[in-house]
Coordinates of C-alpha atoms in Angstrom, one line a residue:
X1 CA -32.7 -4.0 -22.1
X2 CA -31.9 -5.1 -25.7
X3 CA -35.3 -6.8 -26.7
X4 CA -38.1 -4.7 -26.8
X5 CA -41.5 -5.9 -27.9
X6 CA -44.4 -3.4 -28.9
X7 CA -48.1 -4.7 -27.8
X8 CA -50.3 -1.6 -28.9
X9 CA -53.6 -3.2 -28.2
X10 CA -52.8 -4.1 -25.0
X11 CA -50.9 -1.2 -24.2
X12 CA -47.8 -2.7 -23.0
X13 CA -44.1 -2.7 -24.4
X14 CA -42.6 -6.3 -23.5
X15 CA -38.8 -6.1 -22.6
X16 CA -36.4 -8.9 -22.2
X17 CA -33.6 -8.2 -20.3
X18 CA -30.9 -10.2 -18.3
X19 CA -32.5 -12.9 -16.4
X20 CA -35.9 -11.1 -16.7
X21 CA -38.6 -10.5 -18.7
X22 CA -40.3 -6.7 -18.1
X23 CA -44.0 -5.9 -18.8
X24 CA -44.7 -1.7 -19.3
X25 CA -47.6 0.5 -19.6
X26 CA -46.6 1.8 -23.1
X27 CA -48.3 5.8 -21.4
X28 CA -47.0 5.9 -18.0
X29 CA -43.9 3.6 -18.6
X30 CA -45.3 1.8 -15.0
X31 CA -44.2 -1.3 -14.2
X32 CA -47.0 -4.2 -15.0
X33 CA -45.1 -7.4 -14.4
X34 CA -41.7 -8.5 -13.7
X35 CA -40.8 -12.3 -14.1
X36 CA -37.7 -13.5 -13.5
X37 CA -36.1 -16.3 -15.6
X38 CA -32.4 -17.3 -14.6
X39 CA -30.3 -19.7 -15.9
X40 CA -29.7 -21.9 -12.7
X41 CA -26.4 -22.5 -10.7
X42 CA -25.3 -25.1 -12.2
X43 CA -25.6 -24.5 -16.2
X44 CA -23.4 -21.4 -14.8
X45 CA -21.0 -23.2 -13.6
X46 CA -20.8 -25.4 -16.4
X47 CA -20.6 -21.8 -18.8
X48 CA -17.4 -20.8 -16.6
X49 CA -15.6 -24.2 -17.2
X50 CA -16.0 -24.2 -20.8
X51 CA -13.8 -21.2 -20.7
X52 CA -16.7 -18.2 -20.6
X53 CA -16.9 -15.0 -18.6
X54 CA -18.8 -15.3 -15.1
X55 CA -19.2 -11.8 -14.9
X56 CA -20.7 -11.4 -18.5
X57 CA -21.4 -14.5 -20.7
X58 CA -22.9 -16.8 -18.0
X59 CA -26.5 -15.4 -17.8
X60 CA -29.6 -15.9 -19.5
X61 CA -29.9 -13.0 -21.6
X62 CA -33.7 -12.6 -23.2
X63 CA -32.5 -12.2 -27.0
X64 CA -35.7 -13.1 -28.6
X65 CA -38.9 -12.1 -27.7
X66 CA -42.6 -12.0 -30.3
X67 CA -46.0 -12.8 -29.9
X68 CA -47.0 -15.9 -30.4
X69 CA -50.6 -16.0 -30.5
X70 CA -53.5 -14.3 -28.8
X71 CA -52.6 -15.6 -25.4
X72 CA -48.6 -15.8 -25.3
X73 CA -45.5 -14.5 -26.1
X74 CA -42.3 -17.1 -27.4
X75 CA -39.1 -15.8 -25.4
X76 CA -35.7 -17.5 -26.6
X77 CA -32.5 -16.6 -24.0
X78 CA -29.0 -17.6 -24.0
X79 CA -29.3 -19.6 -21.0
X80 CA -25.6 -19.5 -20.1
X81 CA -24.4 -20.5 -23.2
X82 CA -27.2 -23.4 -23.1
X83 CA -29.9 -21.4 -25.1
X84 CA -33.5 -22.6 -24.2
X85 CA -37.2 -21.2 -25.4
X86 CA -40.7 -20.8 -23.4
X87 CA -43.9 -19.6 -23.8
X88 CA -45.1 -16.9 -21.5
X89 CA -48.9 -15.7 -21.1
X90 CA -49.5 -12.4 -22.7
X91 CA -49.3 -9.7 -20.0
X92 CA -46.9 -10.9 -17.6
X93 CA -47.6 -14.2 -15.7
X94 CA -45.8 -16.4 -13.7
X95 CA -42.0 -17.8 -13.9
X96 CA -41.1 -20.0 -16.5
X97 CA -40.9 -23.7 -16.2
X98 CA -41.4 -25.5 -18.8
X99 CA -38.3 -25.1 -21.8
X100 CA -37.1 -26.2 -25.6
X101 CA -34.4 -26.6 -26.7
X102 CA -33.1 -22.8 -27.7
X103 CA -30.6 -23.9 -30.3
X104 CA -30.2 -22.4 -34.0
X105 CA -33.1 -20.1 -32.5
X106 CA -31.4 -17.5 -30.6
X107 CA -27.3 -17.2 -30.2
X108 CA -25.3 -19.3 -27.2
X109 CA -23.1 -16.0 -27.2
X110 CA -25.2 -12.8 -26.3
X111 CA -22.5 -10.6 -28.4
X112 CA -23.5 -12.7 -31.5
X113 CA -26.3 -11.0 -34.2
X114 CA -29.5 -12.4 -33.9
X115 CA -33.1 -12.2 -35.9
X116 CA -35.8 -13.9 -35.6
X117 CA -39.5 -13.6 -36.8
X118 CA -42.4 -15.8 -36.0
X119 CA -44.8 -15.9 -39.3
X120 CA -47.9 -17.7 -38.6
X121 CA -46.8 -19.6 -35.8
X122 CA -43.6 -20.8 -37.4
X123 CA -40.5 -19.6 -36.4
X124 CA -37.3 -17.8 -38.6
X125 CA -34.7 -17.4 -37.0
X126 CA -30.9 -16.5 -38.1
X127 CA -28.3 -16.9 -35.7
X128 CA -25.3 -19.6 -34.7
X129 CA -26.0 -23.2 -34.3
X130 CA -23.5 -24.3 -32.0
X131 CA -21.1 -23.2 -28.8
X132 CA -18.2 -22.0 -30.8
X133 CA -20.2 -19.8 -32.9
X134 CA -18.9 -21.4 -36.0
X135 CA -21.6 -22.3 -37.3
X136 CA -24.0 -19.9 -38.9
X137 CA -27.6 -20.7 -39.8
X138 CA -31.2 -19.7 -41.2
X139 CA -33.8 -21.9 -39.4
X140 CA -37.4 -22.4 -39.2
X141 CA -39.0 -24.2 -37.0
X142 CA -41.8 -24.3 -33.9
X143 CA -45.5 -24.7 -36.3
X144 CA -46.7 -27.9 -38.4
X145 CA -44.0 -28.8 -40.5
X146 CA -40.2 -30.1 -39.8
X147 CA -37.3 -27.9 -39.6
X148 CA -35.6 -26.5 -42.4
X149 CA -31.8 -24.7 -42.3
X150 CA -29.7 -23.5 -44.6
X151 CA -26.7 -25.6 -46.2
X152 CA -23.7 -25.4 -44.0
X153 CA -21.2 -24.1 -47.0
X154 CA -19.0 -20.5 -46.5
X155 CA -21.0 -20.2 -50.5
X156 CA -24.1 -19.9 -48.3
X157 CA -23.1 -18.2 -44.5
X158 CA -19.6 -16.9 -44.5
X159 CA -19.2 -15.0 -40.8
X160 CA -22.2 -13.3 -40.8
X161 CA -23.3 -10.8 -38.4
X162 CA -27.4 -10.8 -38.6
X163 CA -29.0 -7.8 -37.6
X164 CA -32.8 -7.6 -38.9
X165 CA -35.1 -10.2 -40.7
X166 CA -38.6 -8.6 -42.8
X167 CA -41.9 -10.9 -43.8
X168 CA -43.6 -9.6 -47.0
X169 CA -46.8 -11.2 -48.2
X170 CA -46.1 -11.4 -52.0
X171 CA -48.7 -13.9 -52.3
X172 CA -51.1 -11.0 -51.9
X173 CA -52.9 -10.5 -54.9
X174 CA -50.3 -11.8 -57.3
X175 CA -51.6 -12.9 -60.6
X176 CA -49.1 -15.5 -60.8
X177 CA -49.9 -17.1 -57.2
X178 CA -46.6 -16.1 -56.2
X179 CA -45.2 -17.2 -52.5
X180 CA -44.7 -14.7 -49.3
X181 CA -41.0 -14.2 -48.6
X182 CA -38.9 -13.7 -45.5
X183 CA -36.2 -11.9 -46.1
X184 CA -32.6 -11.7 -43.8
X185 CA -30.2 -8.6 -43.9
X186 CA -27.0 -9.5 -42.7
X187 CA -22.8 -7.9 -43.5
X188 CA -20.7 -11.4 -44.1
X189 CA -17.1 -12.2 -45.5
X190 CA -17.6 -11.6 -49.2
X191 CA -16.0 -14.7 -50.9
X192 CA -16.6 -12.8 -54.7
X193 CA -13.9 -10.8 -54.7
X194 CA -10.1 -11.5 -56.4
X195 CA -8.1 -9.0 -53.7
X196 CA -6.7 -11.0 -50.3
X197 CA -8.0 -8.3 -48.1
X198 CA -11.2 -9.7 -46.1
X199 CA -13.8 -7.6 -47.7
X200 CA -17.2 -7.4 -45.4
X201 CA -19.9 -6.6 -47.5
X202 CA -23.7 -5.9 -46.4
X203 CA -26.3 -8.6 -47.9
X204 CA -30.1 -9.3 -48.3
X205 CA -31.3 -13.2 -48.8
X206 CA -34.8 -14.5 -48.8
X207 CA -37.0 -17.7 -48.7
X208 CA -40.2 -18.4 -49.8
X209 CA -42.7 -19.5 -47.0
X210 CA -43.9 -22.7 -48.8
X211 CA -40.8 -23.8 -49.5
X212 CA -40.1 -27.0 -47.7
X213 CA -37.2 -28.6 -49.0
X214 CA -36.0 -31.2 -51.8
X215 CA -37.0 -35.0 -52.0
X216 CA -33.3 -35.9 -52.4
X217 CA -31.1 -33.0 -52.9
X218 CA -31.5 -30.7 -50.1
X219 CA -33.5 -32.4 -48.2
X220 CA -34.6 -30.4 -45.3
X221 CA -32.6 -27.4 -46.6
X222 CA -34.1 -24.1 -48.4
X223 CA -34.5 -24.6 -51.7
X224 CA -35.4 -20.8 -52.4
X225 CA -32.3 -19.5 -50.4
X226 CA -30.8 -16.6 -52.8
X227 CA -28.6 -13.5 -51.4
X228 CA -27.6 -10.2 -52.9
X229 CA -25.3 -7.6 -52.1
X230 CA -26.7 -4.3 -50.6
X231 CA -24.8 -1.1 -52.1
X232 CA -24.5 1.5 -49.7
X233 CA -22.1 4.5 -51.3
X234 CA -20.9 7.9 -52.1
X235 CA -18.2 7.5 -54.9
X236 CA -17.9 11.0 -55.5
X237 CA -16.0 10.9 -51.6
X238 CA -15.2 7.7 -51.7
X239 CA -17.1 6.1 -49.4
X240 CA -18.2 2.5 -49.3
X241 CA -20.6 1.5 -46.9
X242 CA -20.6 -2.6 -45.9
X243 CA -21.0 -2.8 -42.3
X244 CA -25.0 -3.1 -41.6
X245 CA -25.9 -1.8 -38.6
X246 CA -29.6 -2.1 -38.3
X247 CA -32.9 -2.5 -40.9
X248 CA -36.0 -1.1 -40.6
X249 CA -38.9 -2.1 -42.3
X250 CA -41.5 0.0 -43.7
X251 CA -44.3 -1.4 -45.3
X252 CA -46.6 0.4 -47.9
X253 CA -50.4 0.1 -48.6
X254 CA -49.5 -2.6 -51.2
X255 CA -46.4 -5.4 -50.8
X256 CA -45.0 -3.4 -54.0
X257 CA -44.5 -0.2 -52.0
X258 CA -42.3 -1.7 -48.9
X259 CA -39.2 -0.1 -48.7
X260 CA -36.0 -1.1 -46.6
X261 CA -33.7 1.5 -44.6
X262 CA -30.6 0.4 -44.1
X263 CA -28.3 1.6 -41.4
X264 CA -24.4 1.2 -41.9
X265 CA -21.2 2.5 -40.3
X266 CA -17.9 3.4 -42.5
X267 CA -14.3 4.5 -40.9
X268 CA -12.7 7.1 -43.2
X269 CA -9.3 7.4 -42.4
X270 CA -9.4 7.7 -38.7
X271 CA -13.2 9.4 -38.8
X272 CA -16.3 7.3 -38.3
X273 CA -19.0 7.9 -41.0
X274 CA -22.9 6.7 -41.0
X275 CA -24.6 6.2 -43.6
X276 CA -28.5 5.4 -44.2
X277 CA -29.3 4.1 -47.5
X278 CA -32.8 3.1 -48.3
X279 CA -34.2 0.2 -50.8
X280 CA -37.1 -0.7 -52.6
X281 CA -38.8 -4.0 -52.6
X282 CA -38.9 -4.2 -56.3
X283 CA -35.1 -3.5 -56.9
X284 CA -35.0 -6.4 -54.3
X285 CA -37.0 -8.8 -55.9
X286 CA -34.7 -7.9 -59.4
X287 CA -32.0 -8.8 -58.1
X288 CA -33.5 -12.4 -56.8
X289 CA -34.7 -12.7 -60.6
X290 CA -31.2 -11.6 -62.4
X291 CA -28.4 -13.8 -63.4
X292 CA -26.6 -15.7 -60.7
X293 CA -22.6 -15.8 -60.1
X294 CA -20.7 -18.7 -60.0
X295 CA -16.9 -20.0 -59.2
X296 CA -15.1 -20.6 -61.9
X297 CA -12.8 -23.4 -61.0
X298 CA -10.4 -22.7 -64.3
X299 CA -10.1 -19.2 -63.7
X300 CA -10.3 -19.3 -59.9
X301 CA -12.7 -16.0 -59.6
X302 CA -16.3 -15.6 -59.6
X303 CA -18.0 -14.1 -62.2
X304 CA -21.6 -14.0 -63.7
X305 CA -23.3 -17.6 -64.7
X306 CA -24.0 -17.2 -68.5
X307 CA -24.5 -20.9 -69.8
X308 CA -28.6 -21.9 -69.8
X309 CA -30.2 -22.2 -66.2
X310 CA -32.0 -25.2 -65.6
X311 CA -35.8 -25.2 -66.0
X312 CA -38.1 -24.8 -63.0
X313 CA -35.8 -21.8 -62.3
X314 CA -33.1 -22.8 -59.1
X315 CA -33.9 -20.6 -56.6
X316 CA -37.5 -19.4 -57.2
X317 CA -40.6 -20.1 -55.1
X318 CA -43.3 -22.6 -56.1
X319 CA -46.1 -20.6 -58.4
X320 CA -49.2 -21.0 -60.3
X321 CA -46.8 -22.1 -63.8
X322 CA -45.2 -25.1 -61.3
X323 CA -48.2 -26.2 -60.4
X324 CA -49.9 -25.9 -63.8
X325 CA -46.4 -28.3 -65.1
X326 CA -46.6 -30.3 -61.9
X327 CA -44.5 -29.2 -59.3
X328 CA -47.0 -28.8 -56.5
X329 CA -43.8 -27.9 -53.9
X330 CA -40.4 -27.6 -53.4
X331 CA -40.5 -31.6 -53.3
X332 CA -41.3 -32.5 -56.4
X333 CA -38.7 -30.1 -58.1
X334 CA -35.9 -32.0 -59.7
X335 CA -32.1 -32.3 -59.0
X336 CA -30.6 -30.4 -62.0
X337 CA -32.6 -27.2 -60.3
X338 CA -31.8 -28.8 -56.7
X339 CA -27.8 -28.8 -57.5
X340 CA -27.6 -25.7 -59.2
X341 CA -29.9 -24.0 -56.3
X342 CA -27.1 -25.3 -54.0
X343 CA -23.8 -24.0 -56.3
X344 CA -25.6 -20.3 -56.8
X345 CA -26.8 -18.6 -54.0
X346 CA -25.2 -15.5 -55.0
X347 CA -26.8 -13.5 -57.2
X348 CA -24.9 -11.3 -59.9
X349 CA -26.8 -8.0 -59.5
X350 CA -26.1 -6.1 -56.4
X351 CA -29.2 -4.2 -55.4
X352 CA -29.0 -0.1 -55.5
X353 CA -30.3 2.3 -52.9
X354 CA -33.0 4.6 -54.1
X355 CA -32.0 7.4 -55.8
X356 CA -28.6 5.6 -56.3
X357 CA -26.5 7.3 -53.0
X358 CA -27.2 7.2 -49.5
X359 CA -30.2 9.2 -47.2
X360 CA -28.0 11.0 -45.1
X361 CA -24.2 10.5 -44.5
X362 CA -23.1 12.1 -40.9
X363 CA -19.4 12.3 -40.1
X364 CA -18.0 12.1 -36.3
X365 CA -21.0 9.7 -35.7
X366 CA -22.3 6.2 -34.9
X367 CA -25.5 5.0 -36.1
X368 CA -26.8 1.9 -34.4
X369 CA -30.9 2.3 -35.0
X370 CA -33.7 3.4 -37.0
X371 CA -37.3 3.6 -37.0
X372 CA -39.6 5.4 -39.6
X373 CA -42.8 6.9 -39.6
X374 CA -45.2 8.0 -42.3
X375 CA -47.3 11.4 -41.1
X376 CA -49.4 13.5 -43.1
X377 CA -48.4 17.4 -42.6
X378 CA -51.4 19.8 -42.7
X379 CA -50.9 20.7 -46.5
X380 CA -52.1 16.6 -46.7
X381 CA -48.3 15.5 -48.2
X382 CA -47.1 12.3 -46.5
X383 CA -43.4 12.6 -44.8
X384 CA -41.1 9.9 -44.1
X385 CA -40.2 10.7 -40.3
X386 CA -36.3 9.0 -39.4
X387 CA -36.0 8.6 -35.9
X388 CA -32.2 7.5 -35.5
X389 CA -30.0 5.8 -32.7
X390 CA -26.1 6.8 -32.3
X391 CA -23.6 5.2 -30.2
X392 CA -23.6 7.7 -27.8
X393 CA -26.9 7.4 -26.5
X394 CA -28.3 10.5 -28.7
X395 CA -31.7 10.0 -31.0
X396 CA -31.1 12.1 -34.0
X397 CA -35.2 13.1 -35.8
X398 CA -34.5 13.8 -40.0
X399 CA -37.3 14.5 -42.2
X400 CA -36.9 13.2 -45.5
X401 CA -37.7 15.9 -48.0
X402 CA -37.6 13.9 -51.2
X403 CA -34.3 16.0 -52.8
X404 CA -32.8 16.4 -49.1
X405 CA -32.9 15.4 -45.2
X406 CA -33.6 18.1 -43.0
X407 CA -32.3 17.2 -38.9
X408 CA -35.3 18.1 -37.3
X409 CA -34.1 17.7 -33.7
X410 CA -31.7 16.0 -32.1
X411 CA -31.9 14.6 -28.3
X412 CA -29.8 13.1 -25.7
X413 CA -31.6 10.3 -24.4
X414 CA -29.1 8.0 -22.3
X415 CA -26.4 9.9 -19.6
X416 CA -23.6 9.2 -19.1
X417 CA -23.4 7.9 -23.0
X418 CA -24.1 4.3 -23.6
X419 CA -25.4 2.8 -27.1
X420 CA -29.2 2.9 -28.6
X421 CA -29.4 -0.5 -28.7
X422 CA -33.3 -0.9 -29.7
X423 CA -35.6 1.4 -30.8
X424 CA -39.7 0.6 -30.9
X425 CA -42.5 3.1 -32.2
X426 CA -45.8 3.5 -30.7
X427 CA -48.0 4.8 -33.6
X428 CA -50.9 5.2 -31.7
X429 CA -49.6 6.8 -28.9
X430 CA -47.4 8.6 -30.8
X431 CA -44.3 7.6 -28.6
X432 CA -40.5 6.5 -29.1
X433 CA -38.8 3.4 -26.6
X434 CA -35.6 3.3 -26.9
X435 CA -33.5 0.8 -25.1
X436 CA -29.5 0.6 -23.8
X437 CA -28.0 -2.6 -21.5
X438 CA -29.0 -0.2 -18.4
X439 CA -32.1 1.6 -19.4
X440 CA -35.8 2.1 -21.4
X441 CA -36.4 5.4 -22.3
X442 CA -39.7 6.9 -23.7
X443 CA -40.2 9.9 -25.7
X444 CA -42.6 11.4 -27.5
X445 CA -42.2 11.9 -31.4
X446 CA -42.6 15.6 -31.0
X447 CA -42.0 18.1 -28.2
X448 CA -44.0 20.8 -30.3
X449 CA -44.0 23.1 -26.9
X450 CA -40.7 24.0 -27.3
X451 CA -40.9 26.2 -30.2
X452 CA -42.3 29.6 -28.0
X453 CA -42.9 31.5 -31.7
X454 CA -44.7 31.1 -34.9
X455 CA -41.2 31.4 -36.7
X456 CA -39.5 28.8 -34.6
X457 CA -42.9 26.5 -34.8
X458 CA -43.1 26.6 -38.6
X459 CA -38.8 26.5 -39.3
X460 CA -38.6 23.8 -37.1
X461 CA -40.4 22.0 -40.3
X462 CA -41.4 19.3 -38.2
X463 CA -44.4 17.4 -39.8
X464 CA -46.0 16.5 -36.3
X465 CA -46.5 20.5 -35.5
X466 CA -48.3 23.3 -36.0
X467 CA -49.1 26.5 -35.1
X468 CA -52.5 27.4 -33.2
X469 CA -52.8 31.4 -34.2
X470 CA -56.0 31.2 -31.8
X471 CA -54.1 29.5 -28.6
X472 CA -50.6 31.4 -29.8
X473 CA -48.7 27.9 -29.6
X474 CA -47.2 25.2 -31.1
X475 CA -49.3 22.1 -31.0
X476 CA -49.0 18.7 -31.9

């Protein structure tokens, strides 16, 4: 039960699961529809003699699942190492029978990281193109226009493992008729660095929605494509964080105010560490606009670009100042910005977490997902609410204090211990799904009973509780 999809109007959380797709009540947790969608005998077979597990690679896992429009979900699945895509009405209905072709939108292998978004009926996906799971790739496809990847070059995709993709409409109210974005978090094999040792290191790229490719350079390719290194760190214990777990996005009353949480895992020595590190959009979007790095062939390294970047800028999305010098789109822009677009991905400046160190850093643990909430307390300040997966099955709750994070609770939600795999918020019912490969859990966000005295109600210092002196309780 990896995939969970939230429908809060309809009141029912969508799960894709192994050769099933699951419809729930989101308040009683009652089963609404089942549908069943298995890859068929014979695409098993086929799985087993290219070399693949019959007992756990030949299925159709459900590995993507969104709305797609008013009346129907998209749902991408492995298929058996075949992947294939279908629409299914909203609310259950009946089996699937009609399929496209699933590849470069969901993984062959359900092991591999996968994201995918679906922005105004276009799909983004970022997973593996082909069987072996060599080939990495960001896609879009599905909606009006034709398909548009990423370069296959190691400068571009080097081993990636994807693990959370983010849509921010920067177009909104910009005074320079600036693009939306999509942006891709991601840990790959860093190719910047001198040492031999295979350093991992945790990345955010974007693309601009318009873009759609060049007339003769990159034709069919992103021509906004640009990555930067996420910093995750505690120098003072020497801790480095590169392995990206999970991202959860939380968007703010303006695009400017999104912020990015970060999950990563570190081993220290023989101890696992977790790390959350948070980001602001604007650091971000710095990064995208800072110098670029480049190979330098004489000295064999990578170091910053400093000779003069061609002009349209390589890398940026098509604006009010192209149009006004005549590059309506990503067509017309010529192949000195093209070439240099495909050389410089990488951008020089890594982006910094907030407050320059990490959230929280927990030894002994395992961190596998987040979710955030904003709630207002009753002296009307606005708290950041971290609801956090481990590897164990646990859901830790931290309140984010602004100097500090105070562990509010912390709850066993899967026995015998298996991994939070997915967590999904219900803001208006004010309820936590989390998911594992054997169960769905529910929760609420606060279990404000518990606390049987004023002292333990108010220390408790959950946001989501108070104490009633006329009812004597702690209430939500």
């Amino acid at each position: 039960y990896l995939t969970l999809t939230l429908d809060e109007a309809e009141g029912l959380l969508y799960v894709g699961a192994r050769e099933a797709l699951f419809a729930l009540a989101t308040g009683t947790v009652e089963l609404k529809a089942a549908i069943s969608w298995e890859a068929p005998v014979e695409k098993k077979a086929e799985c087993v003699q290219k070399g693949k597990n019959n007992q756990t690679d030949c299925f159709n896992y459900v590995r993507f699942l969104q709305s797609y429009n008013s009346s129907h979900l998209y749902a991408c699945g492995t298929y058996a190492f075949q992947p294939k895509c279908t629409y299914i009405v909203s609310g259950g209905g009946a089996t699937p029978v009609a399929f496209e072709d699933g590849k470069g939108k969901c993984p062959y292998d359900p092991t591999k990281g996968h994201t995918g978004l679906i922005v105004d009926g276009e799909l983004y996906s970022a997973t593996f193109n082909n069987f072996l799971g060599t080939e990495p790739v960001i896609l879009r496809n599905l909606g009006p226009h034709y398909s548009m990847k990423t370069e296959y070059l190691t400068s571009w995709l080097n081993e990636p493992h994807f693990v959370a993709s983010a849509f921010v409409q920067e177009s909104s109210g910009s005074s320079t008729g600036d693009d939306d974005k999509v942006y891709f978090f991601f840990s790959e094999r860093a190719v910047e660095y001198d040492c031999y040792a295979e350093q991992v290191v945790a990345r955010v790229a974007r693309v601009c929605k318009g873009d759609v490719g060049g007339a003769r350079t990159l034709q069919k390719k992103w021509t906004t494509f640009l990555k930067a290194r996420l910093v995750c760190s505690a120098p003072e214990q020497q801790l480095h964080f590169n392995r990206l777990q999970a991202v959860f996005t939380l968007p703010g009353a303006e695009w400017q105010e999104t912020t990015f949480f970060g999950v990563f895992q570190a081993h220290w020595g023989d101890v696992d560490v977790s790390a959350i590190c948070r980001y602001h959009i604007l650091e971000v979007k710095k990064a995208f606009e800072g110098p670029y790095k480049e190979y330098r062939e004489q000295a064999q390294r990578w170091g910053r670009y400093s000779d003069e970047v061609p002009s349209p800028r390589p890398g940026a999305c098509i604006t009010d100042w192209h149009r006004q010098n005549g590059f309506a789109s990503s067509l017309e822009l010529p192949d000195n910005t093209l070439n240099f677009a495909k050389k410089h991905p990488l951008m020089d400046e890594p982006v910094p977490p907030q407050r320059g160190r990490p959230l929280l850093l927990k030894k002994d643990s395992n961190f596998t997902q987040l979710v955030v909430d904003r709630v207002a307390g009753l002296d009307g300040t606005v708290y950041e609410v971290l609801f956090i997966g481990t590897g164990d099955g646990w859901v830790h709750k931290a309140l984010d204090l602004g100097t500090s994070i105070h562990l509010v609770e912390e709850l066993q939600v899967f026995k015998p211990a298996q991994p939070v795999e997915s967590l999904v918020l219900a803001r208006r019912k004010k309820l936590l799904f989390a998911g594992s490969r054997f169960q769905v859990a529910q929760l609420p966000l606060a279990d404000c009973g518990r606390y049987q005295s004023c002292t333990d109600c108010v220390l408790a210092r959950d946001p989501y509780c108070a104490w009633s002196r006329n009812g004597s309780t702690c209430v939500r």
